[in-house]
Protein backbone atom coordinates (compact mmCIF):
# COMPACT_ATOMS: atom_id res chain seq x y z
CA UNK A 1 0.00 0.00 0.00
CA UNK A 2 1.57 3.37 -1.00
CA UNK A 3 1.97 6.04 1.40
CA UNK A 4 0.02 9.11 0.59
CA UNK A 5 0.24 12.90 2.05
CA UNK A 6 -3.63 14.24 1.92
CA UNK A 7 -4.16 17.56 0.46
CA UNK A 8 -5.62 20.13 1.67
CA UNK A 9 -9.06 21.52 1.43
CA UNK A 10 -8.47 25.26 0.19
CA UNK A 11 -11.44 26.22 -1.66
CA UNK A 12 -13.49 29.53 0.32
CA UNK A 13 -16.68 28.55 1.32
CA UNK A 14 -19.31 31.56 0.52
CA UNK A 15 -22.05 31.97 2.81
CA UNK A 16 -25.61 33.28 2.49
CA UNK A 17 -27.33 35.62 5.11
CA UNK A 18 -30.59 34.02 6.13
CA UNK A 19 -34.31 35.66 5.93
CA UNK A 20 -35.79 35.78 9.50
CA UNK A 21 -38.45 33.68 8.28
CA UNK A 22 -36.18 31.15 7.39
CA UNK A 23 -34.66 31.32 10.22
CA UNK A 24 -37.06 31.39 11.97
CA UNK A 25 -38.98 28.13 10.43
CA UNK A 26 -35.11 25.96 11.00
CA UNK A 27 -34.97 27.45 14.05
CA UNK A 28 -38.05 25.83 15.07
CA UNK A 29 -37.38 22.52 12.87
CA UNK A 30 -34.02 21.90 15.43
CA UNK A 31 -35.74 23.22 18.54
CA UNK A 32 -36.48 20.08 21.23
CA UNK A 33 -39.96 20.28 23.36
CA UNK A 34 -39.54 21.17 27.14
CA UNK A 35 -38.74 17.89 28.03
CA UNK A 36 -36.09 17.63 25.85
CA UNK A 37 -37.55 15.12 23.02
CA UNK A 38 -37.13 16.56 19.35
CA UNK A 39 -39.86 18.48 18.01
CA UNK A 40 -39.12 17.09 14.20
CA UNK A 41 -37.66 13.57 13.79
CA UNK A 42 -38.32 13.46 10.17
CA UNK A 43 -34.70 12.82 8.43
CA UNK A 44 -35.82 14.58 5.03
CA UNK A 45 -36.92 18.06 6.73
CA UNK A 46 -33.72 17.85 9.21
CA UNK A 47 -31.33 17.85 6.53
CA UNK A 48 -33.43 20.70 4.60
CA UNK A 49 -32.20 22.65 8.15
CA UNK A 50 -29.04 21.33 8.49
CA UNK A 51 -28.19 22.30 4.74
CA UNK A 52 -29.89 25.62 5.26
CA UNK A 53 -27.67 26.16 8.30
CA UNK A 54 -24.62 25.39 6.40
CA UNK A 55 -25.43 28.02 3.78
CA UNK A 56 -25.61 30.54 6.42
CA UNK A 57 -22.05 30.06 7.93
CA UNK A 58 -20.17 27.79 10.87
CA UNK A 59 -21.51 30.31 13.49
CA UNK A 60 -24.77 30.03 12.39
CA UNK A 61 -24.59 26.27 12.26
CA UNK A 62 -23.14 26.05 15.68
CA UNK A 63 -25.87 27.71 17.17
CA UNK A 64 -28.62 25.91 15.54
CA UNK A 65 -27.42 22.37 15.62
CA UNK A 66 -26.51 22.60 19.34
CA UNK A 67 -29.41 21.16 21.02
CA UNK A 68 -30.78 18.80 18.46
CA UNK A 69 -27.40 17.26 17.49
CA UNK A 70 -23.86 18.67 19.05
CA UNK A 71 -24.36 18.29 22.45
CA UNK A 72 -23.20 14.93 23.76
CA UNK A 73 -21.77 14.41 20.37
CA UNK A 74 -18.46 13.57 21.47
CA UNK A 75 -19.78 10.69 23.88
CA UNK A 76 -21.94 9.33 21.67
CA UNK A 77 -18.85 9.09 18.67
CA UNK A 78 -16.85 7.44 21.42
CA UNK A 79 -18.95 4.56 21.69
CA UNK A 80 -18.84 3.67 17.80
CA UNK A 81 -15.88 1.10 17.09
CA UNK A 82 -14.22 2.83 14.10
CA UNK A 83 -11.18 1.18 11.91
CA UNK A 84 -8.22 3.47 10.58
CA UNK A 85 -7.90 2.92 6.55
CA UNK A 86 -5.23 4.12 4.17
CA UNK A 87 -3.76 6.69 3.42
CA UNK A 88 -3.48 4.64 -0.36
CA UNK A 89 -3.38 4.98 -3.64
CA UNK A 90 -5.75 2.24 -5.82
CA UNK A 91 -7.30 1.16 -8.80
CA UNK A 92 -11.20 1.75 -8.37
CA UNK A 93 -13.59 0.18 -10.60
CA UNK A 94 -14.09 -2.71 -13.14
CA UNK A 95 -12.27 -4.01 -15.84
CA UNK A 96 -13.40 -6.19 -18.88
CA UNK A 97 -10.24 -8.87 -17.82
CA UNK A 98 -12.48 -9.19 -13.97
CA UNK A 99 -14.71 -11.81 -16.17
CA UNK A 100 -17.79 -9.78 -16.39
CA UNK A 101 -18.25 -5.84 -15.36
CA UNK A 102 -22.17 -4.42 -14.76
CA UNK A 103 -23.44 -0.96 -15.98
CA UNK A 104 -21.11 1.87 -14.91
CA UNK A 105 -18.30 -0.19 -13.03
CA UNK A 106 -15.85 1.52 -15.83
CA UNK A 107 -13.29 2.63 -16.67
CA UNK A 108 -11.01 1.27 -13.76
CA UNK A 109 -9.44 4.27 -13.00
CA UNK A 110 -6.28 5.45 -9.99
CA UNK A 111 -8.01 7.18 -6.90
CA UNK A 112 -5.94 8.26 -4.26
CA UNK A 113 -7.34 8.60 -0.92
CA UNK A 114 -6.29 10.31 2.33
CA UNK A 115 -6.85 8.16 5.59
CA UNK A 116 -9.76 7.74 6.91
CA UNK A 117 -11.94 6.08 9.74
CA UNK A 118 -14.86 3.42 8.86
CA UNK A 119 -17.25 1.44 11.30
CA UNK A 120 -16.56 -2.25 11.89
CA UNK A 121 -19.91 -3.20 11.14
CA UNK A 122 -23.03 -1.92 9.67
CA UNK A 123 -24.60 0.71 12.13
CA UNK A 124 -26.95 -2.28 14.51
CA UNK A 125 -30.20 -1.64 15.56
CA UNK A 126 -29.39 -1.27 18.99
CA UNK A 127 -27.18 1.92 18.00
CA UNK A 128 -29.80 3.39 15.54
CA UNK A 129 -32.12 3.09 18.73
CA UNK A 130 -30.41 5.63 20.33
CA UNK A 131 -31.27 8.18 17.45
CA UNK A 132 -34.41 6.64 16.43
CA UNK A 133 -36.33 4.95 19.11
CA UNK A 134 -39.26 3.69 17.73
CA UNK A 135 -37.60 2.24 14.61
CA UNK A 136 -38.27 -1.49 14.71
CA UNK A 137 -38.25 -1.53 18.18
CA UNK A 138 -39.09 -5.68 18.28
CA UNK A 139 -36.20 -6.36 16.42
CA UNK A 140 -32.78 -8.00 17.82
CA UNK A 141 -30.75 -5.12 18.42
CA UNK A 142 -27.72 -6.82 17.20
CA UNK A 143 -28.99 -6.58 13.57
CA UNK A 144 -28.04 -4.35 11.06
CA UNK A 145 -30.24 -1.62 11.10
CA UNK A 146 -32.93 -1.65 7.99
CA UNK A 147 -35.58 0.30 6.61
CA UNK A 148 -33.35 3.64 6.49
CA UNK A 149 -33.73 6.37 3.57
CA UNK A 150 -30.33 8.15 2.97
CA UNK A 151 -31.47 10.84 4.56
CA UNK A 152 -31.91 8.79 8.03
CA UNK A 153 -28.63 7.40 7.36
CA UNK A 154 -27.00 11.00 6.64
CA UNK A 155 -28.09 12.73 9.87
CA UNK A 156 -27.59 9.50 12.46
CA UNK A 157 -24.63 9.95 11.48
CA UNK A 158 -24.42 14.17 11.51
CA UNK A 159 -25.66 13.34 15.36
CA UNK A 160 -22.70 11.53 15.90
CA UNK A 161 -20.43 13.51 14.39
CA UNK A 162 -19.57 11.03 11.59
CA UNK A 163 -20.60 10.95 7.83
CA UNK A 164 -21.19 7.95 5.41
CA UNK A 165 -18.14 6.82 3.56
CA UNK A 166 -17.53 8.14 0.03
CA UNK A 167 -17.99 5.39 -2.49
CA UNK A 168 -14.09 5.00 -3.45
CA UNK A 169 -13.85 4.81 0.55
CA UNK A 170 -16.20 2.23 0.61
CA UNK A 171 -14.32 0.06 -2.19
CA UNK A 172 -10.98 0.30 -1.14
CA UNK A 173 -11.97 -0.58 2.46
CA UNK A 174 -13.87 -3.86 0.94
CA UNK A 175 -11.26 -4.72 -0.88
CA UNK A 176 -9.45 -5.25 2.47
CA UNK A 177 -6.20 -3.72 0.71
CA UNK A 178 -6.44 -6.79 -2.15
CA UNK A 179 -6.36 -5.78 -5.75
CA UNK A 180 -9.69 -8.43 -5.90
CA UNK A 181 -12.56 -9.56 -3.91
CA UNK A 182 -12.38 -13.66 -2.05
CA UNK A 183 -12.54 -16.38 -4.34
CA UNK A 184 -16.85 -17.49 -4.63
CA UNK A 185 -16.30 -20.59 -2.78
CA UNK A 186 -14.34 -18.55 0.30
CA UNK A 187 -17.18 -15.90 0.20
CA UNK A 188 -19.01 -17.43 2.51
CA UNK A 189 -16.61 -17.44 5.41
CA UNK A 190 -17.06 -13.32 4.81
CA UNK A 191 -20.04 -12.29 3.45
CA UNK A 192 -24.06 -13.41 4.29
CA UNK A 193 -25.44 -14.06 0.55
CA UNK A 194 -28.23 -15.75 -1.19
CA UNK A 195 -26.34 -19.21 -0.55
CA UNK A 196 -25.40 -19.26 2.95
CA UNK A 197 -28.11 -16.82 4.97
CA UNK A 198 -31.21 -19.01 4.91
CA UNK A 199 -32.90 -15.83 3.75
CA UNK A 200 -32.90 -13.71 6.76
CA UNK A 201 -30.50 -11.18 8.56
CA UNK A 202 -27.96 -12.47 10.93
CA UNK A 203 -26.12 -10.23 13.88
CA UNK A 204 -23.04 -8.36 12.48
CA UNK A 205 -19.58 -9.53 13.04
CA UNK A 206 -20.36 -13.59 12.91
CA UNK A 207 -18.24 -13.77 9.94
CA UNK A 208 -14.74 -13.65 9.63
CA UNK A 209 -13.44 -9.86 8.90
CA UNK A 210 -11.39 -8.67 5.53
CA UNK A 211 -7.71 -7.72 6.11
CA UNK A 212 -8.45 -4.05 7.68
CA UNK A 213 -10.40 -5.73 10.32
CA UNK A 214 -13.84 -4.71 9.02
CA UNK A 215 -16.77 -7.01 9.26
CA UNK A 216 -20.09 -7.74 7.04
CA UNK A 217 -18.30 -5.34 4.07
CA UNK A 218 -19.81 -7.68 1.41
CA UNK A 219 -22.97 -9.20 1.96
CA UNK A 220 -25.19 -8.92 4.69
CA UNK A 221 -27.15 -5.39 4.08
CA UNK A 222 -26.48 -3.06 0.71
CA UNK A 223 -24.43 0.42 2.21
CA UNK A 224 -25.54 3.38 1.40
CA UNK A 225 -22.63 6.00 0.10
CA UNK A 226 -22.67 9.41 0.08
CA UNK A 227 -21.70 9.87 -3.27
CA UNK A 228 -24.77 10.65 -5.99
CA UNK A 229 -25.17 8.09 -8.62
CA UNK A 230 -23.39 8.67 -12.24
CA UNK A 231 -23.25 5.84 -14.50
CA UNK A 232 -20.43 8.46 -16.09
CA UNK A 233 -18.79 9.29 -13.24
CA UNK A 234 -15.79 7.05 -13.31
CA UNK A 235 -14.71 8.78 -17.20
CA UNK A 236 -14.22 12.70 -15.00
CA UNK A 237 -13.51 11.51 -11.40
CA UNK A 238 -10.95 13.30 -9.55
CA UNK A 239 -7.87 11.65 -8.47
CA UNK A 240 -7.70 13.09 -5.17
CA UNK A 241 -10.25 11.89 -2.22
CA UNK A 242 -13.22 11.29 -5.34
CA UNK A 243 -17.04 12.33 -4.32
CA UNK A 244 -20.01 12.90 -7.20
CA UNK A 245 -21.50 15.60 -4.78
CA UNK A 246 -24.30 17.09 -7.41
CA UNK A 247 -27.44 16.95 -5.90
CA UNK A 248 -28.49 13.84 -7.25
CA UNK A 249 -32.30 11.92 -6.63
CA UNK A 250 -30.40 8.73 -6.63
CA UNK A 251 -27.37 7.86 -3.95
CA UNK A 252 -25.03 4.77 -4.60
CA UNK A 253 -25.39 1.50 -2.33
CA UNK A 254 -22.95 -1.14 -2.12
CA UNK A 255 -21.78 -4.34 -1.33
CA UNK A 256 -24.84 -6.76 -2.09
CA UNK A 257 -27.37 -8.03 0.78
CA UNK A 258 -28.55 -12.01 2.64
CA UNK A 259 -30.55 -11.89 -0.56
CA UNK A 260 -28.25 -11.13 -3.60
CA UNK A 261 -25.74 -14.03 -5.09
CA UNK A 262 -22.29 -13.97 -4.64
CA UNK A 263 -21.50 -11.84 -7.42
CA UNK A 264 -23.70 -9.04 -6.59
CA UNK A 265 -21.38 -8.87 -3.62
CA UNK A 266 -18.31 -7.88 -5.85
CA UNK A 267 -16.83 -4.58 -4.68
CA UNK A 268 -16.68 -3.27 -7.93
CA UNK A 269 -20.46 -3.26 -8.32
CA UNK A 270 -22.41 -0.17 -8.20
CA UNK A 271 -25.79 -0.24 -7.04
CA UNK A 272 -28.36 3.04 -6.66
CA UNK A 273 -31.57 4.16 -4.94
CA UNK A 274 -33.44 7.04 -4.53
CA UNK A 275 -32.96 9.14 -1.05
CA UNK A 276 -36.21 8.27 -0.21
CA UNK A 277 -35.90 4.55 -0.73
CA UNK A 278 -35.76 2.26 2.18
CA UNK A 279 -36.29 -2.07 2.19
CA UNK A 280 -35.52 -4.69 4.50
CA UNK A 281 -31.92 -5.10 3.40
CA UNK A 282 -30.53 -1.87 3.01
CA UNK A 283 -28.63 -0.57 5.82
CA UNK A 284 -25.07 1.73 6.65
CA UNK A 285 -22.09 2.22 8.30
CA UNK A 286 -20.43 5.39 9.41
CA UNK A 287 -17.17 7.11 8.66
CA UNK A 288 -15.19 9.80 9.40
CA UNK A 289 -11.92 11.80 8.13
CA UNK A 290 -8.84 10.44 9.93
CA UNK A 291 -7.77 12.85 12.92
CA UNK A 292 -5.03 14.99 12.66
CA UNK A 293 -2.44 17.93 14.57
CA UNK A 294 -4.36 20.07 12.46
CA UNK A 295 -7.77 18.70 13.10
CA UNK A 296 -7.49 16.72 15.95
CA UNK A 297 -10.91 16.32 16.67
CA UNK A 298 -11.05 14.87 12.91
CA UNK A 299 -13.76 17.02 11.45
CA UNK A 300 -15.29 15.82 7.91
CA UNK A 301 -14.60 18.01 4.91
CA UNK A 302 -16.64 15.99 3.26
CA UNK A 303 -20.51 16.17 3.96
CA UNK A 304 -23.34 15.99 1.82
């Protein structure tokens, strides 16, 4: 793996001064109730604020987001298991010599990527709980959590403090450092599929783990990513720390699911949904930008 110095996020950021209405209506959209419970729990119509407060400046933000997401943050973040990855430098995406390549797995291109921090496992329901109480309350809470739109996976993760993975994040940490994915007939000693999960969802980390230590990365529950979907992305992607950030209706999923065959569990293959999509085998983990002297407290410069 080749040692890589990330660069530097340089670009001003231009911010917007907000009508009182506005302000006014997000104000009340992050506000909590008297006893503390959140007056909106909604996903879609908190990140309309949270994007809204980002428009409007860091001091803005700060003061907005406090209640409803910031405070506590830091204990809460300390409870998720996260795994270093990289720095590296790789070669994302499909190529016709793999055997077979779906729709907009090409061209295989270099992507270099700054280190980073990714969850162990798929966010559980017992975790998701914590944000989302009622959310399938009967179910074991050692299950990947299910039945999440991209926008509930987007701001569990804003309350923690943590983001979902890019998608070249997301393939470089299946990959498990490996230029390809386990041999079919070792799959199954990684990854819950079609052949080997009797059809239902089974608690995460009962499989052995890839190389970086991280559990359930193929198989088991389809990821969301943060990046929007592009079946042309891969022909202009950036070298440098890659994310399609247009504001696109459909986000990109990975990794295959307990109901997909083996080779929909490639890490190569692309997947897509809209934000609004949820189903029973659809699920997350979390990431976050590697800390640093400079940003010790490892702040993401990438959010949606």
């Amino acid at each position: 793996m080749m040692s890589v110095t990330p660069q530097a996020d340089v670009r001003p950021r231009r911010f917007t001064r907000p009508r009182p209405e506005k302000l006014a209506q997000v104000r009340s959209v992050l506000s909590l109730h008297p006893d503390g419970t959140p007056r909106e729990t909604r996903s879609e119509v908190l990140y309309r604020a949270w994007r809204a407060c980002r428009a409007w400046g860091p001091d803005i933000e700060a003061e907005l987001m406090y209640d409803r997401f910031d405070a506590g943050r830091e204990e809460r973040r300390a409870a998720m298991d996260l795994v270093p990855v990289g720095p590296a430098r790789f070669e994302m995406g499909g190529r016709p010599a793999d055997g077979y390549t779906y729709h907009g797995e090409e061209p295989a291109h270099p992507v270099v990527l700054k280190r980073f921090l990714l969850g162990r496992t798929p966010v559980t329901n017992a975790q998701y709980a914590q944000w989302s109480p009622g959310h399938d309350a009967d179910t074991d809470p050692q299950l990947p959590v299910t039945g999440v739109t991209w926008y509930d996976a987007v701001m569990f993760g804003r309350w923690l403090g943590l983001r979902l993975p890019t998608e070249a994040e997301w393939e470089y940490a299946a990959r498990g450092g490996s230029a390809t994915d386990p041999d079919p007939a070792d799959l199954a000693g990684y990854a819950w599929h079609a052949e080997n999960s009797g059809g239902r969802l089974h608690a995460v980390g009962g499989l052995l783990p890839n190389a970086f230590g991280l559990h359930d990365m193929q198989g088991s529950v389809w990821e969301w990513c943060q990046d929007a979907y592009s079946a042309d992305f891969y022909a202009v992607s950036p070298l440098h720390d890659p994310l399609n950030e247009t504001e696109g209706a459909h986000r990109v999923c990975r990794g295959g699911s307990f109901h997909g065959f083996h080779d929909m569990c490639r890490s190569t293959l692309r997947y897509h949904e809209p934000v609004d999509y949820w189903a029973p085998d659809l699920g997350f983990r979390c990431a976050m930008d590697a800390p640093s002297v400079a940003d010790p407290k490892g702040q993401s410069r990438h959010v949606p």
